[in-house]
Structure formats: C-alpha cells, structure tokens
PDB file of C-alpha atoms in Angstrom:
ATOM      1  CA  UNK X 289      13.752  19.461 -34.740  1.00 92.00           C
ATOM      2  CA  UNK X 290      13.369  17.285 -31.675  1.00 92.00           C
ATOM      3  CA  UNK X 291      13.323  18.609 -28.151  1.00 95.00           C
ATOM      4  CA  UNK X 292      14.560  16.967 -24.984  1.00 93.00           C
ATOM      5  CA  UNK X 293      12.047  15.787 -22.400  1.00 94.00           C
ATOM      6  CA  UNK X 294      11.839  18.184 -19.463  1.00 96.00           C
ATOM      7  CA  UNK X 295      14.271  17.225 -16.700  1.00 96.00           C
ATOM      8  CA  UNK X 296      11.568  17.481 -14.043  1.00 97.00           C
ATOM      9  CA  UNK X 297       9.784  14.422 -15.453  1.00 97.00           C
ATOM     10  CA  UNK X 298      12.597  12.255 -14.063  1.00 97.00           C
ATOM     11  CA  UNK X 299      11.524  13.317 -10.557  1.00 98.00           C
ATOM     12  CA  UNK X 300       8.116  11.642 -10.932  1.00 98.00           C
ATOM     13  CA  UNK X 301       8.491   8.163  -9.472  1.00 98.00           C
ATOM     14  CA  UNK X 302       5.911   5.376  -9.339  1.00 98.00           C
ATOM     15  CA  UNK X 303       5.464   3.859  -5.877  1.00 97.00           C
ATOM     16  CA  UNK X 304       7.073   0.587  -6.961  1.00 97.00           C
ATOM     17  CA  UNK X 305      10.286   2.470  -7.864  1.00 97.00           C
ATOM     18  CA  UNK X 306      10.302   4.750  -4.838  1.00 97.00           C
ATOM     19  CA  UNK X 307      12.779   2.832  -2.662  1.00 96.00           C
ATOM     20  CA  UNK X 308      15.472   2.927  -5.346  1.00 97.00           C
ATOM     21  CA  UNK X 309      14.934   6.649  -5.977  1.00 98.00           C
ATOM     22  CA  UNK X 310      14.933   7.471  -2.253  1.00 97.00           C
ATOM     23  CA  UNK X 311      18.316   5.792  -1.836  1.00 97.00           C
ATOM     24  CA  UNK X 312      19.844   8.473  -4.090  1.00 97.00           C
ATOM     25  CA  UNK X 313      18.489  11.432  -2.099  1.00 98.00           C
ATOM     26  CA  UNK X 314      20.465  13.308   0.527  1.00 98.00           C
ATOM     27  CA  UNK X 315      19.281  13.212   4.130  1.00 98.00           C
ATOM     28  CA  UNK X 316      17.552  14.513   6.119  1.00 98.00           C
ATOM     29  CA  UNK X 317      14.564  13.682   3.941  1.00 98.00           C
ATOM     30  CA  UNK X 318      11.359  15.702   4.279  1.00 98.00           C
ATOM     31  CA  UNK X 319       8.042  14.067   3.353  1.00 98.00           C
ATOM     32  CA  UNK X 320       4.693  15.710   2.731  1.00 98.00           C
ATOM     33  CA  UNK X 321       1.509  14.727   0.978  1.00 98.00           C
ATOM     34  CA  UNK X 322      -1.707  16.192  -0.361  1.00 96.00           C
ATOM     35  CA  UNK X 323      -3.886  16.803  -3.395  1.00 94.00           C
ATOM     36  CA  UNK X 324      -2.249  19.971  -4.753  1.00 95.00           C
ATOM     37  CA  UNK X 325      -5.059  20.193  -7.308  1.00 92.00           C
ATOM     38  CA  UNK X 326      -4.780  23.798  -8.499  1.00 89.00           C
ATOM     39  CA  UNK X 327      -1.438  25.110  -7.345  1.00 90.00           C
ATOM     40  CA  UNK X 328      -1.580  28.494  -5.589  1.00 88.00           C
ATOM     41  CA  UNK X 329       0.642  30.733  -3.481  1.00 90.00           C
ATOM     42  CA  UNK X 330      -0.255  28.937  -0.273  1.00 89.00           C
ATOM     43  CA  UNK X 331       0.895  25.623  -1.754  1.00 92.00           C
ATOM     44  CA  UNK X 332       4.215  26.857  -3.109  1.00 95.00           C
ATOM     45  CA  UNK X 333       5.058  28.765   0.076  1.00 95.00           C
ATOM     46  CA  UNK X 334       4.285  25.702   2.184  1.00 95.00           C
ATOM     47  CA  UNK X 335       6.298  23.378  -0.074  1.00 97.00           C
ATOM     48  CA  UNK X 336       9.315  25.705  -0.062  1.00 98.00           C
ATOM     49  CA  UNK X 337       9.137  25.970   3.743  1.00 97.00           C
ATOM     50  CA  UNK X 338       8.892  22.190   4.035  1.00 98.00           C
ATOM     51  CA  UNK X 339      11.905  21.707   1.756  1.00 98.00           C
ATOM     52  CA  UNK X 340      13.954  24.162   3.835  1.00 98.00           C
ATOM     53  CA  UNK X 341      13.658  21.794   6.810  1.00 98.00           C
ATOM     54  CA  UNK X 342      15.887  19.155   5.199  1.00 98.00           C
ATOM     55  CA  UNK X 343      18.185  18.219   2.346  1.00 98.00           C
ATOM     56  CA  UNK X 344      15.488  16.778   0.061  1.00 98.00           C
ATOM     57  CA  UNK X 345      11.703  16.787  -0.283  1.00 98.00           C
ATOM     58  CA  UNK X 346       9.396  13.967  -1.343  1.00 98.00           C
ATOM     59  CA  UNK X 347       5.821  14.928  -2.194  1.00 98.00           C
ATOM     60  CA  UNK X 348       3.200  12.175  -2.329  1.00 98.00           C
ATOM     61  CA  UNK X 349      -0.050  12.970  -4.114  1.00 98.00           C
ATOM     62  CA  UNK X 350      -3.504  11.538  -3.578  1.00 96.00           C
ATOM     63  CA  UNK X 351      -4.608   9.673  -6.701  1.00 96.00           C
ATOM     64  CA  UNK X 352      -7.663  11.027  -8.503  1.00 95.00           C
ATOM     65  CA  UNK X 353      -9.899   8.427  -6.845  1.00 93.00           C
ATOM     66  CA  UNK X 354      -8.434   9.232  -3.444  1.00 93.00           C
ATOM     67  CA  UNK X 355      -9.210  12.940  -3.965  1.00 92.00           C
ATOM     68  CA  UNK X 356     -12.816  12.065  -4.832  1.00 90.00           C
ATOM     69  CA  UNK X 357     -13.146  10.068  -1.616  1.00 89.00           C
ATOM     70  CA  UNK X 358     -11.915  13.039   0.432  1.00 85.00           C
ATOM     71  CA  UNK X 359     -15.230  14.766  -0.208  1.00 78.00           C
ATOM     72  CA  UNK X 360     -13.794  17.859  -1.857  1.00 76.00           C
ATOM     73  CA  UNK X 361     -16.509  17.803  -4.503  1.00 74.00           C
ATOM     74  CA  UNK X 362     -17.812  15.556  -7.256  1.00 79.00           C
ATOM     75  CA  UNK X 363     -15.815  17.424  -9.897  1.00 85.00           C
ATOM     76  CA  UNK X 364     -12.501  17.120  -8.056  1.00 87.00           C
ATOM     77  CA  UNK X 365      -9.733  16.815  -8.800  1.00 94.00           C
ATOM     78  CA  UNK X 366      -9.758  19.432 -11.535  1.00 92.00           C
ATOM     79  CA  UNK X 367      -6.324  18.281 -12.694  1.00 95.00           C
ATOM     80  CA  UNK X 368      -5.411  14.630 -13.168  1.00 97.00           C
ATOM     81  CA  UNK X 369      -2.731  12.915 -11.109  1.00 98.00           C
ATOM     82  CA  UNK X 370      -0.401  12.976 -14.121  1.00 98.00           C
ATOM     83  CA  UNK X 371      -0.784  16.733 -14.504  1.00 98.00           C
ATOM     84  CA  UNK X 372      -0.572  17.445 -10.768  1.00 98.00           C
ATOM     85  CA  UNK X 373       2.602  15.342 -10.499  1.00 98.00           C
ATOM     86  CA  UNK X 374       4.233  17.203 -13.397  1.00 98.00           C
ATOM     87  CA  UNK X 375       3.438  20.616 -11.914  1.00 98.00           C
ATOM     88  CA  UNK X 376       4.806  19.679  -8.477  1.00 98.00           C
ATOM     89  CA  UNK X 377       7.890  18.008  -9.998  1.00 98.00           C
ATOM     90  CA  UNK X 378       8.630  21.192 -11.936  1.00 98.00           C
ATOM     91  CA  UNK X 379       9.006  23.125  -8.681  1.00 98.00           C
ATOM     92  CA  UNK X 380      12.600  23.655  -7.590  1.00 96.00           C
ATOM     93  CA  UNK X 381      11.785  22.524  -4.048  1.00 98.00           C
ATOM     94  CA  UNK X 382      10.498  19.036  -4.987  1.00 98.00           C
ATOM     95  CA  UNK X 383      13.128  16.309  -5.337  1.00 98.00           C
ATOM     96  CA  UNK X 384      10.691  13.434  -5.927  1.00 98.00           C
ATOM     97  CA  UNK X 385       6.967  13.156  -6.555  1.00 98.00           C
ATOM     98  CA  UNK X 386       5.018   9.944  -6.079  1.00 98.00           C
ATOM     99  CA  UNK X 387       1.464   8.974  -5.171  1.00 98.00           C
ATOM    100  CA  UNK X 388      -0.716   6.806  -2.966  1.00 97.00           C
ATOM    101  CA  UNK X 389      -3.984   5.144  -3.857  1.00 91.00           C
ATOM    102  CA  UNK X 390      -5.996   4.395  -0.749  1.00 87.00           C
ATOM    103  CA  UNK X 391      -6.148   7.814   0.888  1.00 88.00           C
ATOM    104  CA  UNK X 392      -3.438   6.773   3.326  1.00 95.00           C
ATOM    105  CA  UNK X 393       0.119   8.079   2.778  1.00 97.00           C
ATOM    106  CA  UNK X 394       1.578   5.897   5.550  1.00 98.00           C
ATOM    107  CA  UNK X 395       3.010   3.245   3.177  1.00 97.00           C
ATOM    108  CA  UNK X 396       4.976   5.968   1.327  1.00 98.00           C
ATOM    109  CA  UNK X 397       6.137   7.504   4.640  1.00 98.00           C
ATOM    110  CA  UNK X 398       7.415   4.106   5.765  1.00 98.00           C
ATOM    111  CA  UNK X 399       9.102   3.407   2.410  1.00 97.00           C
ATOM    112  CA  UNK X 400      10.873   6.763   2.574  1.00 97.00           C
ATOM    113  CA  UNK X 401      11.713   6.379   6.264  1.00 98.00           C
ATOM    114  CA  UNK X 402      11.136  10.131   6.447  1.00 97.00           C
ATOM    115  CA  UNK X 403      13.371  12.075   8.797  1.00 98.00           C
ATOM    116  CA  UNK X 404      10.948  14.992   8.802  1.00 98.00           C
ATOM    117  CA  UNK X 405       7.197  14.740   8.250  1.00 98.00           C
ATOM    118  CA  UNK X 406       5.279  17.901   7.337  1.00 98.00           C
ATOM    119  CA  UNK X 407       1.671  18.946   6.804  1.00 96.00           C
ATOM    120  CA  UNK X 408      -0.073  22.301   6.597  1.00 91.00           C
ATOM    121  CA  UNK X 409      -1.175  24.343   9.577  1.00 85.00           C
ATOM    122  CA  UNK X 410      -4.696  22.943   9.591  1.00 87.00           C
ATOM    123  CA  UNK X 411      -3.280  19.688  11.000  1.00 90.00           C
ATOM    124  CA  UNK X 412      -2.457  19.188  14.677  1.00 94.00           C
ATOM    125  CA  UNK X 413       0.963  17.524  14.830  1.00 96.00           C
ATOM    126  CA  UNK X 414      -0.341  14.512  16.749  1.00 96.00           C
ATOM    127  CA  UNK X 415      -3.078  13.954  14.122  1.00 96.00           C
ATOM    128  CA  UNK X 416      -0.710  13.854  11.132  1.00 97.00           C
ATOM    129  CA  UNK X 417      -0.642  10.394   9.546  1.00 97.00           C
ATOM    130  CA  UNK X 418       2.787   8.942  10.302  1.00 98.00           C
ATOM    131  CA  UNK X 419       3.348  11.010  13.462  1.00 98.00           C
ATOM    132  CA  UNK X 420       3.785   7.963  15.700  1.00 98.00           C
ATOM    133  CA  UNK X 421       6.087   6.158  13.264  1.00 98.00           C
ATOM    134  CA  UNK X 422       8.349   9.099  12.358  1.00 98.00           C
ATOM    135  CA  UNK X 423       8.593  10.239  15.976  1.00 98.00           C
ATOM    136  CA  UNK X 424       9.284   6.639  16.977  1.00 98.00           C
ATOM    137  CA  UNK X 425      12.404   6.376  14.835  1.00 98.00           C
ATOM    138  CA  UNK X 426      13.700   9.756  16.020  1.00 98.00           C
ATOM    139  CA  UNK X 427      12.331  11.981  13.264  1.00 98.00           C
ATOM    140  CA  UNK X 428      10.426  15.216  13.692  1.00 98.00           C
ATOM    141  CA  UNK X 429       6.892  16.160  12.672  1.00 98.00           C
ATOM    142  CA  UNK X 430       5.811  19.692  11.775  1.00 98.00           C
ATOM    143  CA  UNK X 431       2.555  21.496  11.080  1.00 97.00           C
ATOM    144  CA  UNK X 432       3.567  24.596   9.126  1.00 95.00           C
ATOM    145  CA  UNK X 433       1.214  27.520   9.794  1.00 91.00           C
ATOM    146  CA  UNK X 434      -0.484  28.987   6.750  1.00 83.00           C
ATOM    147  CA  UNK X 435       1.280  32.148   5.688  1.00 76.00           C
ATOM    148  CA  UNK X 436      -1.172  32.883   2.876  1.00 66.00           C
ATOM    149  CA  UNK X 437      -4.826  32.059   3.413  1.00 67.00           C
ATOM    150  CA  UNK X 438      -5.571  30.359   0.101  1.00 67.00           C
ATOM    151  CA  UNK X 439      -7.518  27.280  -0.905  1.00 73.00           C
ATOM    152  CA  UNK X 440      -8.343  25.594  -4.176  1.00 70.00           C
ATOM    153  CA  UNK X 441     -12.009  25.464  -3.200  1.00 68.00           C
ATOM    154  CA  UNK X 442     -12.233  29.235  -2.588  1.00 73.00           C
ATOM    155  CA  UNK X 443     -10.244  29.973  -5.755  1.00 71.00           C
ATOM    156  CA  UNK X 444     -12.632  27.901  -7.875  1.00 71.00           C
ATOM    157  CA  UNK X 445     -15.614  29.549  -6.195  1.00 77.00           C
ATOM    158  CA  UNK X 446     -14.271  33.001  -7.087  1.00 77.00           C
ATOM    159  CA  UNK X 447     -13.726  31.897 -10.692  1.00 74.00           C
ATOM    160  CA  UNK X 448     -17.263  30.539 -10.913  1.00 76.00           C
ATOM    161  CA  UNK X 449     -18.736  33.766  -9.536  1.00 82.00           C
ATOM    162  CA  UNK X 450     -16.915  35.968 -12.057  1.00 81.00           C
TER     163      UNK X 450
END
C-alpha cells in the first residue's frame, strides 16, 4: 500500500519560490522568524498569537549554520533545518515555512512585503529586524510578550540533569 505525502510538506517553500507562494496567500500577511529548534509550549503559543494578527503566517527559519553563528551552543541546532521546517509546517497556524542563510531575515521580510512583523517579547519593537521597512510601508510591528516562560536551552539543561 502506498500512502500520500503529508499535506503540510507543501507549505515548506524554498526562498527562490517564496514570491510565487506568497502571491497565493490572503492578506494581511504576518511574518516571523527564529530557530524553533525544539518546539515547546512557548513557541506554539507565540506562533498562534502571531497568526491571529492576520490572515496568513509566514515563518522563516534560521539555517543550521545560522543557528550555530547565533552562539546558542556548539551542538545547536539539535534538529536540522529540514526537520524544524516540517514540524513548523505541520502546525495549523503556519501557512508557509521558508528559511534564510545569513542570520538576517530582512530579505525574506522584503520578499513577503509583510503587513505585520512579529517577534517574541524579548525583542524591543524598534530593534526587530525589518521594523523600519515594515513601518515605512504602513505595516505594524509587534513584540508579543511571553505567556509561558520556556526556552529550548533550559529544556535541554533539565533533560541533561535528569
């Protein structure tokens, strides 16, 4: 017996195909980015809250090399980009998942022409990459406060201690 590929895989879009995929999404379009290495309650709450701000949500992931350069640890990411993209794409709130290679999501923000730009509560709105551009074309920028104090780093530390 053969089984169909999961539908969510169609929501994973390489950067070179992003413009075409974006054109099919309803507006206003919400954009966020991050590592999303080991998904936890803080991540899914934040992503659902971000999605509720608009009609569609694009999530851009740091590539594996980009995560390493962020200084999160030599063994990070724990999950590869391919796996992280699949997990995020499987969430009901994510309409598209893509990635960026140089640690700078601005090219993806510009390609999407995001109406709403979102990051987690540890970011001051004015410090969010893309703030000037999105605000400049009339969009809004949000820093969503953490509702659940969780982090991948603390989760892994607890696992290692047990």
